[in-house]
């Protein structure tokens, strides 16, 4: 469908925005889409290479109003993206799998990138994730992508409530928007999604402040946002959306969070500038927003707790977190709560991945993750 090719991407692990939009055009129309990860944004630890098979997988997330109709169209145009189980279930069963289990995403993985010099590069897309899909044409044959599909209402729920802290967690880091939120009935229209995105960033700052001391640097703040939480006992780089994630223990690059922050530090500063400036209890100690101080009094921390997303405060957790905020070290209670949310959603997503990708692709994808974690 898309034929415009950026030849500069030939030697880079990062695809151009034009190429990624052309890839998106090979899927049915979506309400909102973004790319994330080392295939879309610069990260430390990924060298330029001319070999597509050595390049990182491209990661996409697409948001749709009607999951059943979207999967029906995609099964018709891209049936090879789906596992045999999903093809047998058809669009109704695939949509139910996406919208009723785990983090409400369905991923398709190991899909060949379908345009230009990146043909064969893998992508993944999701919250029903289609993974390891080869990019199918040009000198990049062998490069893959994965893409995740999520319904508009579920995306807004996760961004505003942190019910699964899955899509919301991915959007704590800089992403490359490929299609801005469109006006639609689901999720309050494009404006509703845009407001939810902004609210998610503000919530990330609130949570990070509760995990940080009175004085901190921008680097420390972004490491907290991108990755610091329940795993703080054994790692200084495990973050809000990675706390409790089953992948971070054995099947993920152990330097993932620090690589993300180091490679996109300026993008982090731009992304969080407004949210930080809107925090009255935070003061910048440098004109370039490199160091900060916060009011760490019990009253100020209790005020921050009240601003956490509703799923974090659900049930008895509000009282627990408020009590912890008045103590000397409130961060452990919050880290534990975030780990509970992320752990539950990541386990279900792992099980869904076996169905949406199939046993073979799931094994190959997991093996690649394990290698990344141990190399």
XYZ file of N, CA and C in Angstrom, residues 8-273:
798
model
N 17.708 6.040 4.055
C 18.622 6.263 5.164
C 18.427 5.220 6.247
N 17.224 4.618 6.283
C 16.958 3.630 7.318
C 17.712 2.334 7.076
N 18.325 2.216 5.884
C 18.991 0.971 5.526
C 20.062 0.591 6.536
N 20.780 1.565 7.079
C 21.885 1.278 7.976
C 21.538 1.502 9.437
N 20.281 1.783 9.730
C 19.901 2.137 11.090
C 18.925 1.126 11.660
N 19.015 0.909 12.980
C 18.056 0.032 13.639
C 16.710 0.713 13.808
N 16.665 2.044 13.645
C 15.440 2.818 13.832
C 14.815 3.139 12.478
N 13.564 2.753 12.282
C 12.863 3.067 11.046
C 12.447 4.529 11.035
N 12.322 5.099 9.850
C 11.837 6.467 9.729
C 10.333 6.498 9.994
N 9.835 7.683 10.360
C 8.401 7.844 10.582
C 7.620 7.517 9.314
N 8.149 7.916 8.166
C 7.486 7.626 6.893
C 7.348 6.129 6.675
N 8.427 5.380 6.919
C 8.369 3.931 6.751
C 7.357 3.309 7.709
N 7.351 3.775 8.956
C 6.422 3.205 9.934
C 4.977 3.523 9.566
N 4.722 4.695 9.028
C 3.366 5.028 8.586
C 2.964 4.195 7.380
N 3.919 3.889 6.503
C 3.627 3.003 5.376
C 3.294 1.595 5.867
N 4.011 1.139 6.887
C 3.718 -0.170 7.479
C 2.319 -0.170 8.076
N 1.975 0.893 8.792
C 0.643 1.004 9.388
C -0.441 0.950 8.322
N -0.158 1.494 7.144
C -1.141 1.527 6.060
C -1.448 0.145 5.509
N -0.642 -0.867 5.831
C -0.928 -2.231 5.377
C -1.940 -2.923 6.279
N -2.319 -2.273 7.386
C -3.334 -2.800 8.299
C -4.649 -2.064 8.063
N -5.780 -2.619 8.517
C -7.040 -1.881 8.417
C -6.958 -0.553 9.177
N -7.818 0.417 8.840
C -7.773 1.728 9.498
C -7.915 1.619 11.018
N -7.206 2.489 11.735
C -7.218 2.490 13.201
C -7.526 3.896 13.697
N -7.904 4.001 14.976
C -8.230 5.298 15.569
C -6.992 6.013 16.091
N -5.981 5.250 16.461
C -4.780 5.830 17.077
C -3.689 4.780 16.967
N -2.461 5.203 16.741
C -1.361 4.242 16.624
C -0.057 4.902 17.022
N 0.803 4.112 17.659
C 2.141 4.603 17.975
C 3.130 3.449 17.914
N 4.392 3.799 17.726
C 5.488 2.830 17.749
C 6.341 3.115 18.972
N 6.965 2.074 19.506
C 7.813 2.246 20.677
C 8.961 1.255 20.587
N 9.899 1.366 21.502
C 10.997 0.407 21.549
C 12.148 0.789 20.640
N 13.149 -0.084 20.607
C 14.414 0.208 19.925
C 14.303 0.190 18.408
N 13.209 -0.350 17.864
C 13.021 -0.302 16.423
C 12.457 1.016 15.937
N 11.918 1.815 16.891
C 11.283 3.082 16.526
C 11.989 4.293 17.105
N 12.688 4.110 18.232
C 13.344 5.213 18.927
C 14.754 4.806 19.313
N 15.647 5.764 19.316
C 17.043 5.480 19.652
C 17.167 4.998 21.091
N 17.927 3.910 21.281
C 18.249 3.401 22.609
C 19.720 3.042 22.659
N 20.295 3.151 23.841
C 21.666 2.706 24.029
C 21.740 1.202 23.804
N 22.878 0.732 23.291
C 23.097 -0.701 23.166
C 22.670 -1.296 21.846
N 22.151 -0.469 20.930
C 21.748 -0.973 19.616
C 22.572 -0.260 18.555
N 23.439 -0.995 17.907
C 24.331 -0.422 16.903
C 23.657 -0.412 15.539
N 24.108 0.508 14.693
C 23.633 0.506 13.317
C 24.195 -0.710 12.591
N 23.393 -1.278 11.727
C 23.802 -2.462 10.995
C 23.061 -2.512 9.670
N 23.675 -3.125 8.688
C 23.025 -3.284 7.387
C 22.270 -4.604 7.300
N 22.358 -5.441 8.342
C 21.693 -6.747 8.315
C 20.343 -6.656 9.014
N 19.237 -6.777 8.285
C 17.918 -6.694 8.899
C 17.712 -7.712 10.011
N 18.250 -8.922 9.833
C 18.051 -9.965 10.835
C 18.697 -9.625 12.164
N 19.687 -8.708 12.146
C 20.351 -8.300 13.381
C 19.701 -7.071 14.006
N 18.709 -6.497 13.340
C 18.061 -5.292 13.845
C 16.954 -5.648 14.831
N 16.665 -4.753 15.780
C 15.601 -5.037 16.745
C 14.237 -5.078 16.074
N 13.334 -5.827 16.685
C 11.973 -5.922 16.191
C 11.266 -4.574 16.334
N 10.435 -4.240 15.359
C 9.625 -3.035 15.433
C 8.376 -3.326 16.257
N 8.049 -2.439 17.197
C 6.884 -2.604 18.070
C 5.845 -1.529 17.777
N 4.621 -1.948 17.491
C 3.512 -1.023 17.254
C 2.359 -1.337 18.195
N 1.580 -0.327 18.519
C 0.294 -0.500 19.198
C -0.746 0.253 18.391
N -1.849 -0.414 18.082
C -2.940 0.228 17.355
C -4.200 0.170 18.205
N -4.948 1.250 18.169
C -6.168 1.395 18.959
C -7.356 1.420 18.004
N -8.370 0.591 18.282
C -9.517 0.461 17.378
C -10.818 0.608 18.163
N -11.844 1.125 17.512
C -13.146 1.276 18.171
C -13.911 -0.042 18.226
N -13.863 -0.803 17.149
C -14.639 -2.042 17.036
C -13.667 -3.189 16.779
N -13.285 -3.899 17.839
C -12.273 -4.953 17.707
C -12.738 -6.065 16.771
N -13.995 -6.440 16.869
C -14.495 -7.532 16.029
C -14.417 -7.164 14.550
N -14.871 -5.979 14.197
C -14.828 -5.551 12.792
C -13.385 -5.406 12.317
N -12.508 -4.892 13.188
C -11.121 -4.694 12.782
C -10.434 -6.034 12.525
N -10.626 -6.992 13.423
C -9.995 -8.300 13.217
C -10.591 -9.016 12.008
N -11.878 -8.806 11.740
C -12.473 -9.403 10.538
C -11.769 -8.880 9.291
N -11.538 -7.579 9.245
C -10.854 -6.992 8.091
C -9.404 -7.448 8.017
N -8.733 -7.541 9.167
C -7.321 -7.932 9.163
C -7.145 -9.413 8.865
N -8.062 -10.246 9.343
C -8.011 -11.670 9.004
C -8.206 -11.874 7.509
N -8.981 -10.995 6.898
C -9.206 -11.092 5.459
C -7.975 -10.654 4.672
N -7.315 -9.566 5.114
C -6.187 -9.023 4.349
C -4.833 -9.561 4.803
N -4.707 -9.934 6.076
C -3.422 -10.411 6.611
C -3.604 -11.674 7.455
N -4.192 -12.728 6.896
C -4.455 -13.928 7.705
C -3.191 -14.565 8.261
N -2.055 -14.399 7.552
C -0.803 -15.007 7.992
C -0.257 -14.351 9.251
N -0.810 -13.213 9.659
C -0.382 -12.578 10.903
C -0.886 -13.329 12.131
N -1.909 -14.147 11.965
C -2.587 -14.783 13.091
C -2.185 -16.244 13.244
N -2.311 -16.726 14.459
C -2.087 -18.149 14.716
C -3.248 -18.954 14.139
N -3.035 -20.256 13.998
C -4.107 -21.120 13.496
C -5.298 -21.109 14.448
N -5.046 -20.949 15.741
C -6.140 -20.906 16.720
C -7.010 -19.681 16.480
N -6.378 -18.515 16.313
C -7.152 -17.294 16.071
C -7.889 -17.356 14.739
N -7.248 -17.939 13.728
C -7.939 -18.069 12.440
C -9.156 -18.971 12.590
N -9.039 -20.025 13.389
C -10.172 -20.928 13.598
C -11.282 -20.247 14.401
N -10.909 -19.424 15.371
C -11.908 -18.716 16.179
C -12.605 -17.637 15.375
N -11.920 -17.099 14.358
C -12.478 -16.012 13.583
C -12.468 -14.707 14.350
N -13.032 -13.683 13.726
C -13.023 -12.354 14.343
C -13.772 -12.295 15.668
N -14.936 -12.945 15.818
C -15.641 -12.862 17.103
C -14.827 -13.435 18.260
N -14.245 -14.624 18.053
C -13.456 -15.237 19.120
C -12.172 -14.485 19.404
N -11.527 -13.979 18.358
C -10.289 -13.219 18.546
C -10.561 -11.929 19.307
N -11.668 -11.256 18.981
C -12.030 -10.028 19.698
C -12.343 -10.320 21.159
N -13.012 -11.441 21.422
C -13.297 -11.803 22.822
C -12.005 -12.079 23.575
N -11.065 -12.772 22.936
C -9.773 -13.038 23.564
C -9.070 -11.731 23.905
N -9.126 -10.779 22.992
C -8.476 -9.486 23.227
C -9.111 -8.739 24.387
N -10.438 -8.661 24.408
C -11.136 -7.721 25.286
C -11.551 -8.289 26.634
N -11.303 -9.563 26.885
C -11.806 -10.158 28.126
C -10.743 -10.769 29.017
N -9.487 -10.737 28.614
C -8.448 -11.380 29.418
C -7.202 -10.504 29.470
N -6.451 -10.647 30.566
C -5.183 -9.947 30.692
C -5.344 -8.445 30.626
N -4.428 -7.787 29.911
C -4.401 -6.326 29.828
C -5.246 -5.798 28.678
N -6.157 -6.625 28.161
C -7.065 -6.239 27.081
C -6.326 -5.888 25.801
N -5.166 -6.498 25.623
C -4.406 -6.323 24.388
C -4.203 -7.676 23.728
N -4.113 -7.677 22.410
C -3.812 -8.892 21.663
C -2.629 -8.602 20.757
N -1.556 -9.366 20.938
C -0.320 -9.129 20.181
C -0.159 -10.128 19.049
N 0.283 -9.625 17.909
C 0.704 -10.460 16.785
C 2.191 -10.230 16.585
N 2.983 -11.292 16.601
C 4.433 -11.130 16.623
C 5.105 -11.853 15.467
N 6.381 -11.513 15.246
C 7.201 -12.097 14.189
C 6.539 -11.941 12.825
N 6.024 -10.730 12.573
C 5.396 -10.401 11.292
C 6.432 -9.724 10.404
N 6.628 -10.180 9.156
C 7.584 -9.498 8.275
C 7.132 -8.065 8.005
N 8.047 -7.104 8.165
C 7.716 -5.714 7.858
C 7.400 -5.620 6.374
N 6.220 -5.061 6.025
C 5.694 -5.268 4.680
C 6.031 -4.240 3.628
N 6.967 -3.315 3.873
C 7.229 -2.293 2.856
C 8.711 -1.970 2.767
N 9.096 -1.441 1.616
C 10.364 -0.760 1.436
C 11.588 -1.550 1.813
N 12.665 -0.835 2.211
C 13.938 -1.490 2.483
C 13.914 -2.326 3.743
N 12.788 -2.305 4.473
C 12.719 -3.043 5.730
C 11.987 -4.362 5.567
N 11.681 -4.752 4.358
C 10.964 -5.989 4.134
C 11.657 -7.138 4.846
N 10.886 -7.877 5.618
C 11.445 -9.003 6.349
C 11.832 -8.664 7.768
N 11.963 -7.368 8.089
C 12.222 -6.978 9.479
C 10.974 -7.288 10.300
N 11.160 -7.796 11.508
C 10.015 -8.214 12.312
C 9.399 -7.050 13.064
N 8.064 -7.114 13.234
C 7.377 -6.161 14.094
C 6.425 -6.928 14.992
N 6.017 -6.299 16.087
C 4.958 -6.875 16.907
C 3.918 -5.797 17.123
N 2.619 -6.169 17.134
C 1.603 -5.150 17.345
C 0.499 -5.689 18.219
N -0.129 -4.793 19.084
C -0.998 -5.388 19.993
C -1.930 -4.721 20.914
N -2.907 -4.966 21.715
C -2.787 -5.592 23.003
C -3.280 -7.009 22.875
N -3.945 -7.301 21.774
C -3.787 -8.675 21.301
C -2.562 -8.522 20.424
N -1.444 -9.158 20.779
C -0.203 -8.920 20.039
C -0.024 -9.953 18.943
N 0.223 -9.471 17.725
C 0.677 -10.300 16.619
C 2.176 -10.095 16.538
N 2.962 -11.127 16.802
C 4.399 -10.938 16.977
C 5.208 -11.749 15.982
N 6.446 -11.312 15.756
C 7.387 -11.932 14.831
C 6.803 -12.005 13.422
N 6.247 -10.884 12.973
C 5.694 -10.760 11.625
C 6.756 -10.128 10.739
N 7.264 -10.834 9.691
C 8.346 -10.276 8.880
C 7.900 -9.088 8.027
N 8.812 -8.104 7.895
C 8.615 -7.000 6.949
C 8.951 -7.572 5.567
N 7.995 -7.606 4.605
C 8.129 -8.547 3.500
C 8.831 -8.117 2.228
N 9.368 -6.900 2.083
C 9.969 -6.550 0.792
C 11.249 -5.753 0.971
N 12.070 -5.696 -0.103
C 13.236 -4.828 -0.112
C 14.460 -5.435 0.539
N 15.547 -4.619 0.676
C 16.818 -5.132 1.191
C 16.800 -5.456 2.674
N 15.686 -5.177 3.380
C 15.605 -5.482 4.810
C 14.881 -6.798 5.062
N 14.814 -7.646 4.061
C 14.168 -8.939 4.246
C 14.778 -9.647 5.437
N 13.938 -10.178 6.301
C 14.393 -10.842 7.509
C 14.121 -10.039 8.760
N 13.785 -8.769 8.618
C 13.481 -7.943 9.789
C 12.001 -8.093 10.142
N 11.714 -8.197 11.435
C 10.363 -8.513 11.885
C 9.759 -7.383 12.709
N 8.442 -7.496 12.907
C 7.722 -6.545 13.742
C 6.694 -7.298 14.578
N 6.204 -6.639 15.631
C 5.030 -7.159 16.323
C 4.106 -5.991 16.593
N 2.811 -6.263 16.572
C 1.867 -5.177 16.821
C 0.782 -5.640 17.779
N 0.354 -4.729 18.634
C -0.688 -5.035 19.608
C -1.941 -4.243 19.308
N -3.082 -4.882 19.501
C -4.378 -4.259 19.227
C -5.119 -4.060 20.546
N -5.614 -2.859 20.781
C -6.391 -2.570 21.984
C -7.595 -1.724 21.599
N -8.714 -1.952 22.251
C -9.913 -1.157 21.996
C -9.787 0.214 22.653
N -10.420 1.209 22.050
C -10.289 2.586 22.524
C -10.692 2.728 23.984
N -11.828 2.146 24.350
C -12.287 2.251 25.731
C -11.326 1.619 26.714
N -10.738 0.479 26.349
C -9.774 -0.186 27.233
C -8.499 0.633 27.368
N -8.069 1.281 26.277
C -6.881 2.126 26.363
C -7.115 3.283 27.330
N -8.259 3.951 27.198
C -8.570 5.068 28.093
C -8.646 4.585 29.540
N -9.241 3.418 29.768
C -9.316 2.865 31.123
C -7.937 2.649 31.715
N -7.027 2.078 30.935
C -5.690 1.811 31.466
C -4.918 3.104 31.700
N -5.060 4.057 30.806
C -4.342 5.323 30.953
C -4.825 6.109 32.162
N -6.112 6.066 32.442
C -6.669 6.890 33.516
C -6.711 6.176 34.861
N -6.879 4.844 34.848
C -7.032 4.104 36.102
C -5.826 3.241 36.465
N -4.959 2.945 35.498
C -3.872 1.984 35.671
C -4.426 0.616 36.083
N -5.509 0.232 35.443
C -6.145 -1.041 35.795
C -5.237 -2.221 35.486
N -4.486 -2.100 34.375
C -3.547 -3.160 34.004
C -2.106 -2.651 33.959
N -1.927 -1.365 33.882
C -0.610 -0.717 33.797
C 0.240 -1.386 32.716
N -0.372 -1.588 31.574
C 0.275 -2.291 30.462
C 0.461 -1.324 29.293
N -0.630 -0.954 28.636
C -0.522 0.107 27.630
C -0.072 1.400 28.295
N -0.603 1.681 29.476
C -0.214 2.897 30.208
C 1.275 2.902 30.502
N 1.826 1.751 30.866
C 3.252 1.673 31.155
C 4.107 1.916 29.934
N 3.702 1.387 28.790
C 4.458 1.639 27.568
C 4.459 3.128 27.232
N 3.373 3.798 27.576
C 3.255 5.213 27.242
C 3.839 6.126 28.317
N 4.468 5.550 29.333
C 5.277 6.355 30.253
C 6.591 6.760 29.601
N 6.995 6.014 28.596
C 8.225 6.305 27.873
C 7.890 7.053 26.578
N 8.857 7.752 25.992
C 8.588 8.403 24.701
C 8.156 7.380 23.649
N 7.177 7.740 22.856
C 6.716 6.897 21.752
C 6.673 7.750 20.490
N 6.611 7.083 19.346
C 6.496 7.774 18.060
C 5.050 7.657 17.587
N 4.305 8.746 17.655
C 2.910 8.726 17.213
C 2.857 8.603 15.695
N 2.114 7.615 15.219
C 1.966 7.396 13.779
C 0.607 7.857 13.280
N -0.394 7.805 14.138
C -1.724 8.331 13.823
C -2.272 8.970 15.096
N -2.465 10.285 15.101
C -2.994 10.949 16.297
C -4.395 10.443 16.620
N -4.840 10.575 17.874
C -6.192 10.125 18.243
C -7.251 10.769 17.359
N -8.165 9.937 16.848
C -9.227 10.410 15.968
C -10.510 10.617 16.754
N -11.401 11.430 16.221
C -12.701 11.645 16.853
C -13.557 10.400 16.656
N -14.005 9.809 17.765
C -14.838 8.616 17.697
C -15.693 8.566 18.942
N -16.702 7.727 18.913
C -17.607 7.633 20.063
C -16.945 6.936 21.234
N -16.183 5.885 20.952
C -15.565 5.111 22.025
C -14.486 5.928 22.713
N -14.444 5.832 24.032
C -13.386 6.483 24.789
C -13.460 7.993 24.774
N -14.636 8.562 24.404
C -14.771 10.006 24.431
C -14.163 10.710 23.238
N -13.874 9.965 22.157
C -13.304 10.589 20.973
C -11.829 10.845 21.119
N -11.252 11.446 20.060
C -9.822 11.708 20.064
C -9.392 12.574 21.221
N -10.242 13.574 21.572
C -9.910 14.425 22.700
C -9.837 13.652 23.998
N -10.713 12.647 24.148
C -10.687 11.823 25.352
C -9.413 11.021 25.467
N -8.948 10.469 24.361
C -7.689 9.726 24.368
C -6.528 10.666 24.665
N -6.520 11.836 24.026
C -5.431 12.792 24.248
C -5.371 13.235 25.703
N -6.530 13.499 26.309
C -6.558 13.879 27.730
C -6.079 12.733 28.608
N -6.453 11.514 28.239
C -6.019 10.354 29.014
C -4.510 10.173 28.929
N -3.930 10.439 27.760
C -2.475 10.354 27.596
C -1.788 11.359 28.514
N -2.281 12.591 28.554
C -1.700 13.612 29.424
C -1.851 13.233 30.893
N -3.024 12.719 31.260
C -3.241 12.306 32.642
C -2.331 11.167 33.056
N -2.042 10.268 32.132
C -1.140 9.155 32.416
C 0.262 9.644 32.740
N 0.722 10.661 32.024
C 2.043 11.230 32.299
C 2.071 11.893 33.671
N 1.006 12.623 34.010
C 0.940 13.257 35.329
C 0.945 12.206 36.434
N 0.226 11.108 36.229
C 0.200 10.030 37.222
C 1.571 9.392 37.383
N 2.310 9.263 36.274
C 3.655 8.692 36.345
C 4.569 9.570 37.192
N 4.453 10.891 37.048
C 5.261 11.802 37.861
C 4.886 11.667 39.331
N 3.591 11.591 39.628
C 3.138 11.438 41.017
C 3.727 10.174 41.636
N 3.614 9.051 40.923
C 4.142 7.793 41.454
C 5.649 7.858 41.635
N 6.343 8.445 40.661
C 7.800 8.540 40.756
C 8.220 9.399 41.941
N 7.508 10.501 42.192
C 7.845 11.366 43.324
C 7.726 10.616 44.647
N 6.739 9.749 44.753
C 6.576 8.956 45.971
C 7.690 7.932 46.140
N 8.368 7.606 45.052
C 9.461 6.637 45.097
C 10.830 7.301 45.190
N 10.858 8.635 45.188
C 12.117 9.373 45.167
C 12.350 10.119 46.479
N 13.621 10.421 46.796
C 13.931 11.207 47.997
C 13.595 12.685 47.793
N 13.921 13.496 48.779
C 13.583 14.918 48.725
C 14.291 15.629 47.581
N 15.551 15.276 47.317
C 16.312 15.875 46.221
C 16.679 14.776 45.227
N 16.555 15.093 43.959
C 16.818 14.075 42.946
C 17.157 14.748 41.631
N 17.784 13.986 40.744
C 18.141 14.488 39.416
C 17.085 14.075 38.402
N 17.126 14.718 37.245
C 16.217 14.335 36.165
C 16.460 12.894 35.742
N 17.733 12.476 35.726
C 18.060 11.098 35.364
C 17.392 10.121 36.326
N 17.459 10.416 37.625
C 16.825 9.541 38.616
C 15.312 9.517 38.435
N 14.730 10.676 38.155
C 13.288 10.747 37.950
C 12.854 9.883 36.777
N 13.545 10.011 35.648
C 13.132 9.283 34.457
C 13.404 7.786 34.594
N 14.451 7.421 35.318
C 14.682 6.000 35.582
C 13.550 5.431 36.426
N 13.073 6.209 37.387
C 11.936 5.757 38.189
C 10.713 5.578 37.306
N 10.444 6.590 36.485
C 9.267 6.526 35.628
C 9.376 5.373 34.636
N 10.537 5.220 34.010
C 10.699 4.189 32.986
C 10.842 2.814 33.590
N 11.272 2.756 34.866
C 11.482 1.433 35.370
C 11.664 1.173 36.824
N 11.671 2.125 37.749
C 11.981 1.799 39.142
C 10.726 1.533 39.945
N 10.674 0.377 40.634
C 9.601 0.143 41.598
C 9.880 -1.068 42.441
N 9.051 -2.095 42.374
C 9.145 -3.158 43.368
C 10.463 -3.896 43.342
N 11.172 -3.881 42.220
C 12.427 -4.603 42.141
C 13.592 -3.765 42.646
N 13.292 -2.663 43.349
C 14.332 -1.776 43.853
C 15.284 -2.497 44.797
N 14.804 -3.540 45.464
C 15.646 -4.256 46.416
C 16.858 -4.869 45.737
N 16.753 -5.237 44.471
C 17.894 -5.855 43.803
C 18.284 -5.150 42.512
N 17.617 -4.064 42.191
C 17.971 -3.356 40.965
C 17.567 -1.899 41.071
N 18.417 -1.029 40.579
C 18.096 0.386 40.557
C 17.412 0.790 39.258
N 17.172 -0.174 38.375
C 16.546 0.162 37.101
C 15.392 -0.771 36.782
N 14.438 -0.871 37.688
C 13.204 -1.592 37.388
C 12.079 -0.602 37.554
N 11.191 -0.456 36.566
C 10.332 0.713 36.626
C 8.882 0.487 36.921
N 8.137 1.569 36.912
C 6.730 1.541 37.249
C 6.016 0.419 36.511
N 6.194 0.339 35.201
C 5.463 -0.659 34.436
C 6.225 -1.967 34.286
N 7.438 -2.086 34.860
C 8.179 -3.341 34.817
C 8.160 -4.045 36.162
N 7.709 -3.358 37.217
C 7.639 -3.990 38.525
C 6.692 -5.173 38.452
N 7.176 -6.359 38.812
C 6.333 -7.535 38.801
C 6.172 -8.176 37.446
N 6.663 -7.551 36.375
C 6.537 -8.111 35.031
C 7.368 -9.382 34.959
N 6.727 -10.492 34.614
C 7.410 -11.782 34.611
C 8.578 -11.806 33.642
N 8.576 -10.954 32.608
C 9.660 -10.955 31.632
C 10.957 -10.426 32.212
N 10.869 -9.503 33.196
C 12.068 -8.835 33.682
C 12.953 -9.765 34.496
N 12.400 -10.873 34.982
C 13.206 -11.777 35.784
C 14.164 -12.611 34.956
N 13.673 -13.223 33.864
C 14.516 -14.174 33.137
C 14.576 -13.909 31.638
N 13.677 -13.121 31.098
C 13.575 -13.045 29.638
C 13.508 -11.616 29.140
N 14.396 -10.788 29.614
C 14.422 -9.417 29.138
C 15.811 -8.854 29.335
N 16.178 -7.914 28.492
C 17.456 -7.236 28.610
C 17.544 -6.568 29.979
N 18.518 -6.958 30.843
C 18.579 -6.394 32.190
C 18.908 -4.914 32.204
N 19.415 -4.384 31.091
C 19.748 -2.959 31.012
C 18.685 -2.180 30.240
N 17.514 -2.793 30.064
C 16.496 -2.206 29.195
C 16.108 -0.796 29.632
N 15.836 -0.613 30.928
C 15.348 0.681 31.388
C 16.409 1.756 31.251
N 17.636 1.452 31.667
C 18.703 2.450 31.552
C 19.004 2.760 30.092
N 18.902 1.755 29.207
C 19.104 2.004 27.778
C 18.044 2.960 27.229
N 16.793 2.758 27.664
C 15.703 3.616 27.199
C 15.949 5.061 27.614
N 16.290 5.262 28.895
C 16.470 6.623 29.402
C 17.705 7.274 28.790
N 18.816 6.537 28.714
C 20.051 7.112 28.174
C 19.897 7.507 26.713
N 19.204 6.682 25.947
C 19.062 6.960 24.523
C 18.028 8.017 24.197
N 17.112 8.301 25.142
C 16.008 9.232 24.860
C 15.876 10.296 25.939
N 17.005 10.688 26.554
C 16.944 11.585 27.706
C 16.267 12.910 27.357
N 16.643 13.515 26.240
C 16.028 14.786 25.845
C 14.537 14.610 25.559
N 14.173 13.469 24.973
C 12.759 13.203 24.704
C 11.977 13.064 26.005
N 12.585 12.448 27.024
C 11.944 12.360 28.337
C 11.703 13.754 28.911
N 12.708 14.625 28.810
C 12.569 15.979 29.357
C 11.432 16.728 28.666
N 11.344 16.577 27.358
C 10.265 17.228 26.618
C 8.911 16.644 26.995
N 8.851 15.318 27.110
C 7.597 14.628 27.404
C 7.032 15.035 28.759
N 7.912 15.202 29.746
C 7.453 15.434 31.119
C 7.579 16.878 31.588
N 8.000 17.772 30.726
C 8.193 19.167 31.143
C 6.908 19.767 31.725
